Short mmCIF file of C-alpha atoms in Angstrom, two decimals:
data_model
loop_
_atom_site.label_atom_id
_atom_site.label_comp_id
_atom_site.label_asym_id
_atom_site.label_seq_id
_atom_site.Cartn_x
_atom_site.Cartn_y
_atom_site.Cartn_z
CA MET A 4 0.00 0.00 0.00
CA PRO A 5 1.44 3.42 -0.96
CA ILE A 6 2.62 5.69 1.85
CA SER A 7 0.60 8.88 2.29
CA PHE A 8 0.39 11.01 5.42
CA GLU A 9 1.06 14.49 6.74
CA ILE A 10 3.32 15.77 9.50
CA LYS A 11 2.45 18.85 11.51
CA SER A 12 5.20 21.31 12.35
CA GLN A 13 5.36 24.90 13.52
CA ALA A 14 6.43 25.86 10.00
CA GLY A 15 3.30 24.21 8.58
CA THR A 16 2.13 20.80 7.46
CA TYR A 17 4.21 18.80 5.01
CA LYS A 18 3.37 15.66 3.06
CA VAL A 19 5.09 12.28 2.84
CA MET A 20 4.15 10.17 -0.18
CA SER A 21 5.43 7.12 -2.02
CA ALA A 22 5.11 6.34 -5.71
CA PRO A 23 7.17 4.69 -8.45
CA GLN A 24 9.29 6.65 -10.93
CA ILE A 25 9.40 9.79 -8.80
CA LEU A 26 12.32 11.32 -10.72
CA HIS A 27 10.34 11.19 -13.96
CA ARG A 28 7.07 12.28 -12.36
CA MET A 29 8.63 15.39 -10.82
CA ALA A 30 11.10 16.22 -13.61
CA ASP A 31 9.25 19.31 -14.86
CA ASP A 32 9.08 20.76 -11.34
CA MET A 33 12.76 20.04 -10.77
CA ARG A 34 13.73 21.83 -13.99
CA THR A 35 12.22 25.07 -12.67
CA GLY A 36 14.16 24.93 -9.40
CA VAL A 37 17.64 23.94 -8.26
CA VAL A 38 18.52 20.31 -7.61
CA ILE A 39 21.24 19.25 -5.17
CA ALA A 40 21.95 15.58 -5.74
CA ASP A 41 24.27 12.74 -4.83
CA ASP A 42 26.80 12.52 -7.67
CA TYR A 43 25.73 8.89 -8.15
CA PHE A 44 22.39 10.16 -9.51
CA ALA A 45 23.73 13.21 -11.36
CA PRO A 46 24.23 11.49 -14.76
CA ARG A 47 20.64 10.20 -14.70
CA LEU A 48 19.33 13.67 -13.90
CA LEU A 49 21.44 15.32 -16.59
CA ASP A 50 20.10 12.79 -19.13
CA MET A 51 16.65 14.05 -18.13
CA LYS A 52 17.77 17.65 -18.79
CA ILE A 53 17.60 18.51 -15.07
CA PRO A 54 20.45 20.89 -14.13
CA THR A 55 22.10 19.56 -11.01
CA ILE A 56 24.58 20.56 -8.34
CA ALA A 57 26.27 17.19 -7.89
CA LEU A 58 28.00 16.46 -4.59
CA PRO A 59 29.72 13.39 -3.13
CA ALA A 60 27.87 11.70 -0.27
CA THR A 61 30.76 12.16 2.15
CA GLU A 62 31.16 13.73 5.58
CA ALA A 63 33.58 16.27 4.07
CA ALA A 64 30.82 17.41 1.69
CA LYS A 65 28.59 18.43 4.60
CA SER A 66 31.24 20.42 6.42
CA LEU A 67 30.72 24.11 7.07
CA ASP A 68 33.74 24.87 4.88
CA ALA A 69 32.01 23.18 1.93
CA MET A 70 28.73 25.10 2.27
CA GLY A 71 30.15 28.26 0.73
CA GLU A 72 30.82 26.59 -2.62
CA VAL A 73 27.30 25.13 -2.72
CA ILE A 74 25.83 28.57 -2.13
CA VAL A 75 28.09 30.06 -4.82
CA GLN A 76 26.87 27.44 -7.30
CA MET A 77 23.26 28.26 -6.43
CA ARG A 78 23.86 31.95 -7.02
CA ARG A 79 25.52 31.23 -10.37
CA ARG A 80 22.39 29.30 -11.33
CA GLY A 81 20.31 32.37 -10.59
CA ALA A 82 18.61 31.09 -7.44
CA THR A 83 16.43 33.76 -5.81
CA ARG A 84 14.29 33.77 -2.66
CA ASP A 85 11.46 32.32 -4.81
CA THR A 86 13.51 29.36 -6.05
CA LYS A 87 12.55 25.88 -4.89
CA LEU A 88 15.31 23.48 -3.88
CA TRP A 89 15.23 19.73 -4.43
CA ALA A 90 17.38 17.22 -2.52
CA ILE A 91 17.99 13.89 -4.24
CA GLY A 92 20.17 11.51 -2.25
CA GLY A 93 20.75 10.14 1.20
CA GLY A 94 21.29 11.79 4.55
CA VAL A 95 24.35 13.82 3.55
CA ILE A 96 22.52 15.45 0.64
CA GLN A 97 19.48 16.02 2.87
CA ASP A 98 21.63 17.73 5.53
CA ILE A 99 23.27 19.99 2.95
CA THR A 100 20.05 20.95 1.18
CA CYS A 101 18.11 21.56 4.40
CA PHE A 102 20.89 23.75 5.77
CA VAL A 103 21.30 25.73 2.55
CA ALA A 104 17.52 26.13 2.26
CA THR A 105 17.53 27.57 5.77
CA VAL A 106 20.22 30.20 5.21
CA TYR A 107 20.16 31.09 1.50
CA MET A 108 18.46 34.49 1.24
CA ARG A 109 16.98 33.75 4.69
CA GLY A 110 15.04 30.70 3.61
CA LEU A 111 13.90 28.75 0.56
CA PRO A 112 11.22 26.07 0.12
CA TRP A 113 12.56 22.59 -0.58
CA SER A 114 11.43 19.03 -1.27
CA TYR A 115 13.23 15.75 -0.81
CA VAL A 116 13.56 12.48 -2.71
CA PRO A 117 15.48 10.06 -0.43
CA THR A 118 17.51 7.51 -2.36
CA THR A 119 18.79 5.40 0.55
CA LEU A 120 16.79 3.11 2.78
CA LEU A 121 18.00 5.05 5.81
CA GLY A 122 16.57 8.20 4.27
CA MET A 123 13.30 6.47 3.44
CA VAL A 124 12.69 5.00 6.91
CA ASP A 125 14.14 7.74 9.11
CA SER A 126 15.96 10.91 8.18
CA CYS A 127 13.57 12.13 5.48
CA ILE A 128 11.14 13.42 8.12
CA GLY A 129 11.87 15.77 10.99
CA GLY A 130 13.25 18.77 9.13
CA LYS A 131 16.70 18.72 10.77
CA SER A 132 20.04 19.54 9.19
CA SER A 133 23.34 18.50 10.73
CA ILE A 134 26.62 20.05 9.56
CA ASN A 135 30.16 19.19 10.62
CA VAL A 136 32.65 21.83 11.79
CA GLY A 137 36.28 20.77 12.01
CA PRO A 138 36.46 17.54 14.03
CA TYR A 139 32.98 18.04 15.50
CA LYS A 140 30.27 15.97 13.85
CA ASN A 141 26.76 17.42 13.46
CA ILE A 142 27.61 20.39 15.71
CA LEU A 143 25.79 22.94 13.53
CA GLY A 144 22.29 22.72 12.10
CA SER A 145 18.76 23.98 11.83
CA PHE A 146 15.11 22.96 11.75
CA HIS A 147 13.57 23.72 8.35
CA PRO A 148 10.97 21.15 7.23
CA PRO A 149 10.53 20.44 3.51
CA GLU A 150 7.32 21.09 1.61
CA ALA A 151 7.06 17.45 0.56
CA ILE A 152 8.91 14.14 0.70
CA TRP A 153 8.61 11.73 -2.21
CA ILE A 154 9.65 8.10 -1.64
CA ASP A 155 10.28 5.66 -4.48
CA PRO A 156 10.76 2.18 -2.94
CA ASP A 157 12.12 0.86 -6.24
CA LEU A 158 15.33 2.82 -5.58
CA VAL A 159 16.16 0.29 -2.84
CA ALA A 160 17.07 -2.18 -5.59
CA SER A 161 20.16 -0.08 -6.38
CA LEU A 162 21.53 -0.25 -2.83
CA SER A 163 24.32 -2.42 -1.44
CA ALA A 164 23.81 -4.82 1.45
CA ALA A 165 25.61 -2.42 3.82
CA GLN A 166 23.31 0.44 2.80
CA ILE A 167 20.23 -1.70 3.43
CA VAL A 168 21.64 -2.71 6.82
CA ALA A 169 22.11 0.97 7.67
CA GLY A 170 18.44 1.66 6.95
CA LEU A 171 17.13 -1.34 8.85
CA VAL A 172 19.25 -0.44 11.88
CA GLU A 173 17.55 2.95 12.10
CA ALA A 174 14.08 1.52 11.41
CA ALA A 175 14.55 -1.05 14.17
CA LYS A 176 15.76 1.63 16.58
CA ILE A 177 12.80 3.93 15.90
CA CYS A 178 10.27 1.13 16.31
CA TYR A 179 12.01 -0.10 19.46
CA CYS A 180 11.90 3.37 20.99
CA ARG A 181 8.22 3.78 20.15
CA GLY A 182 7.31 0.74 22.26
CA ALA A 183 7.12 -3.04 22.55
CA ASP A 184 4.08 -3.43 20.28
CA VAL A 185 5.56 -1.34 17.47
CA PHE A 186 8.90 -3.19 17.68
CA ALA A 187 7.08 -6.54 17.59
CA ASP A 188 5.20 -5.33 14.50
CA TYR A 189 8.51 -4.38 12.89
CA LEU A 190 10.00 -7.83 13.57
CA SER A 191 6.87 -9.50 12.18
CA HIS A 192 7.87 -8.22 8.71
CA ASN A 193 11.07 -10.33 8.91
CA PRO A 194 13.33 -7.36 8.10
CA ASP A 195 16.36 -8.58 6.20
CA VAL A 196 18.72 -7.53 3.44
CA GLY A 197 17.08 -9.85 0.92
CA LEU A 198 13.61 -8.29 0.89
CA SER A 199 12.19 -6.88 -2.35
CA PRO A 200 11.39 -3.14 -2.67
CA THR A 201 7.70 -3.97 -2.28
CA GLN A 202 8.41 -5.86 0.96
CA PHE A 203 10.32 -2.87 2.34
CA GLU A 204 7.37 -0.52 1.88
CA PRO A 205 5.40 -1.61 5.00
CA ILE A 206 8.63 -1.32 7.04
CA MET A 207 9.06 2.22 5.72
CA ALA A 208 5.46 3.08 6.62
CA LEU A 209 5.79 1.59 10.12
CA SER A 210 9.10 3.33 10.88
CA LEU A 211 7.98 6.71 9.55
CA GLY A 212 4.68 6.43 11.42
CA ALA A 213 6.57 5.77 14.65
CA LYS A 214 8.95 8.67 14.06
CA LYS A 215 6.03 10.96 13.17
CA TRP A 216 4.83 10.61 16.77
CA PHE A 217 8.19 11.74 18.17
CA ILE A 218 8.39 14.68 15.76
CA GLU A 219 4.91 15.97 16.49
CA VAL A 220 5.21 15.77 20.28
CA ASP A 221 8.77 17.14 20.38
CA GLU A 222 9.59 18.91 17.11
CA PHE A 223 12.72 20.66 18.39
CA ASP A 224 14.37 17.66 20.02
CA ARG A 225 14.13 18.71 23.67
CA ALA A 226 12.41 15.73 25.33
CA GLU A 227 10.80 12.58 23.88
CA ARG A 228 12.56 12.81 20.52
CA GLN A 229 15.94 12.57 22.23
CA SER A 230 15.28 8.89 22.93
CA LEU A 231 15.84 8.31 19.19
CA ASN A 232 19.53 8.90 19.92
CA LEU A 233 19.76 5.33 21.25
CA GLY A 234 23.16 4.07 20.07
CA HIS A 235 24.13 7.41 18.56
CA THR A 236 26.64 8.62 21.16
CA PHE A 237 28.66 5.43 20.68
CA GLY A 238 27.85 5.21 16.96
CA HIS A 239 28.99 8.74 16.12
CA ALA A 240 32.24 8.13 18.01
CA LEU A 241 32.88 4.88 16.12
CA GLU A 242 31.99 6.48 12.81
CA SER A 243 34.41 9.37 13.34
CA ALA A 244 37.22 7.25 14.82
CA SER A 245 37.02 4.91 11.82
CA GLY A 246 37.75 7.84 9.52
CA TYR A 247 34.16 7.39 8.27
CA ARG A 248 34.94 3.95 6.86
CA LEU A 249 31.89 2.97 8.89
CA SER A 250 28.73 4.51 7.50
CA HIS A 251 26.41 6.27 9.91
CA GLY A 252 23.78 3.53 10.01
CA VAL A 253 26.27 0.69 10.42
CA ALA A 254 28.09 2.61 13.17
CA VAL A 255 24.78 3.16 14.96
CA GLY A 256 24.12 -0.59 14.74
CA VAL A 257 27.36 -1.25 16.63
CA GLY A 258 26.54 1.71 18.87
CA ILE A 259 23.20 0.18 19.86
CA ILE A 260 25.00 -2.98 20.95
CA CYS A 261 27.32 -0.77 23.02
CA ALA A 262 24.38 1.18 24.47
CA LEU A 263 22.64 -2.03 25.53
CA ALA A 264 25.85 -3.24 27.19
CA PHE A 265 26.27 0.16 28.86
CA SER A 266 22.70 -0.04 30.16
CA ARG A 267 23.54 -3.31 31.90
CA GLU A 268 26.55 -1.84 33.69
CA PRO A 269 27.29 -1.87 36.58
CA THR A 270 24.40 -3.98 37.91
CA ASP A 271 24.63 -6.55 35.10
CA ILE A 272 20.91 -6.44 34.26
CA ALA A 273 20.02 -9.50 32.21
CA LEU A 274 19.67 -8.93 28.47
CA THR A 275 16.21 -10.41 28.03
CA GLY A 276 12.93 -9.77 26.23
CA ARG A 277 12.81 -6.76 23.94
CA MET A 278 16.43 -5.76 24.71
CA ALA A 279 17.68 -9.22 23.77
CA ALA A 280 15.62 -9.16 20.56
CA LEU A 281 17.10 -5.80 19.57
CA ASP A 282 20.65 -6.93 20.35
CA ARG A 283 20.15 -10.14 18.38
CA HIS A 284 18.66 -8.27 15.41
CA MET A 285 21.56 -5.80 15.30
CA ARG A 286 24.08 -8.63 15.28
CA GLN A 287 22.23 -10.48 12.51
CA LEU A 288 22.12 -7.37 10.35
CA LEU A 289 25.79 -6.50 10.90
CA LEU A 290 26.83 -9.90 9.56
CA TYR A 291 25.96 -8.55 6.08
CA VAL A 292 28.50 -5.69 6.28
CA PRO A 293 31.70 -6.65 4.41
CA GLY A 294 34.92 -6.08 6.33
CA LEU A 295 33.18 -4.82 9.46
CA VAL A 296 35.39 -6.68 11.95
CA THR A 297 38.54 -5.52 10.16
CA ILE A 298 37.43 -1.88 10.33
CA LEU A 299 36.52 -2.20 14.01
CA ARG A 300 39.89 -3.78 14.81
CA GLU A 301 41.70 -0.82 13.23
CA ILE A 302 39.85 1.79 15.31
CA ASP A 303 41.91 3.49 18.01
CA ILE A 304 39.70 2.84 21.03
CA SER A 305 41.29 5.65 23.03
CA ALA A 306 40.43 8.10 20.25
CA MET A 307 36.93 6.66 20.01
CA LEU A 308 36.39 7.09 23.77
CA GLU A 309 37.56 10.71 23.55
CA ARG A 310 34.90 11.27 20.90
CA VAL A 311 32.27 9.72 23.19
CA LYS A 312 33.25 12.26 25.84
CA SER A 313 33.00 15.20 23.41
CA ASP A 314 29.53 14.34 22.08
CA LYS A 315 27.46 17.52 21.70
CA LYS A 316 24.57 16.13 23.78
CA HIS A 317 26.61 16.14 27.01
CA GLU A 318 26.50 18.88 29.65
CA PRO A 319 29.51 20.59 31.28
CA SER A 320 29.28 18.48 34.46
CA TYR A 321 27.30 15.48 33.20
CA TYR A 322 27.31 12.95 30.43
CA ARG A 323 23.95 12.29 28.78
CA PHE A 324 23.27 8.80 27.45
CA VAL A 325 20.17 7.12 26.06
CA THR A 326 19.89 3.83 27.91
CA THR A 327 17.38 1.03 28.46
CA GLY A 328 15.84 0.07 31.79
CA PRO A 329 15.15 -3.43 33.16
CA GLY A 330 11.90 -3.67 31.19
CA GLY A 331 13.54 -2.50 28.00
CA ASP A 332 12.03 0.99 27.89
CA VAL A 333 14.30 3.76 26.67
CA CYS A 334 15.29 6.57 29.04
CA LEU A 335 17.65 9.54 29.20
CA THR A 336 20.40 9.07 31.78
CA ARG A 337 22.64 11.79 33.26
CA LEU A 338 25.90 10.60 34.79
CA PRO A 339 28.70 12.66 36.33
CA ARG A 340 31.82 13.38 34.31
CA ASP A 341 34.13 11.27 36.42
CA ASP A 342 36.39 8.23 36.29
CA VAL A 343 33.56 5.90 37.31
CA THR A 344 31.40 6.83 34.31
CA GLU A 345 34.34 6.76 31.91
CA THR A 346 35.39 3.31 33.14
CA ARG A 347 31.82 2.13 32.62
CA VAL A 348 31.84 3.49 29.05
CA LYS A 349 35.16 1.80 28.27
CA SER A 350 33.96 -1.50 29.70
CA ALA A 351 30.76 -1.46 27.62
CA VAL A 352 32.62 -0.61 24.42
CA THR A 353 35.35 -3.20 25.00
CA MET A 354 32.86 -5.95 25.87
CA SER A 355 30.70 -5.14 22.84
CA LEU A 356 33.55 -5.10 20.34
CA GLU A 357 34.96 -8.34 21.71
CA SER A 358 31.54 -9.97 21.31
CA LEU A 359 31.61 -8.93 17.64
CA GLY A 360 34.93 -10.67 17.12
CA VAL A 361 37.27 -7.72 17.54
#
């Protein structure tokens, strides 16, 4: 069944829809605006006579230093305050386009066509941009929702196994955070790398529906929505310490395993029920990622732990982690910045990586 729903935000209501052949359906509209696209899709768009600002889907591309050149290219293309922007790509392209749409001439309308499974199940909604500055990941950003999000499930067929894993990790996390019933519903679809695009569509709908709740009750990420950071403090640190050889979604998958281990410390709460199911699902998905153990072995754990400590969500005197309680529910935990907490973090990371064969 096609996806079709609306999300309410303070900037207005925006639509989320799915349909096949989105690039062809929206080509005329794209030709009248400015398209920022993953360079993988640029040749296809140029064949359709759609002028495109093509960018690599890399962390360097969404750095603050790189934003100036994107804005220069938009100006050279004659973009005005009435120009509509289109983002075609995964999370990196979404971050760049959302940020540029926020600041270019004080704000432009934009729409998004996610081309990765992670984009389709998670990042496409919420209206957030995240930009890197120097060594600090996602330290700068804005809230600027798009006018519309168009999802073409057929694009999943072009993705690698690791890219599909990245999307399923985030879908599983969102559904887990929404509650036991939603997570059970997610697992009932037998989420796996080998599903067809049609079989992914109900997973997309379920994940986006769950995230819609978080967005509408906490649009600006101050309370309930923060629980969606489960695994992200560890995941971002692993991603950065790997030199971004680990993609965001894969790093979050490992990060969730670390977060579950951290939640068990120091009382050694048993990993049972929903927590055990999530841990098991993460491990099953990560088996599909080529060379994962090798990459993890080459990470400098000391450097990774320093990145955990510098995560932007922490406070001056406290670390902030998303953890799970004995019943599996997600909660925000504040712990003092001291040797006890840091030893606990190191223990959880070490135990988790060893369990993955590192």
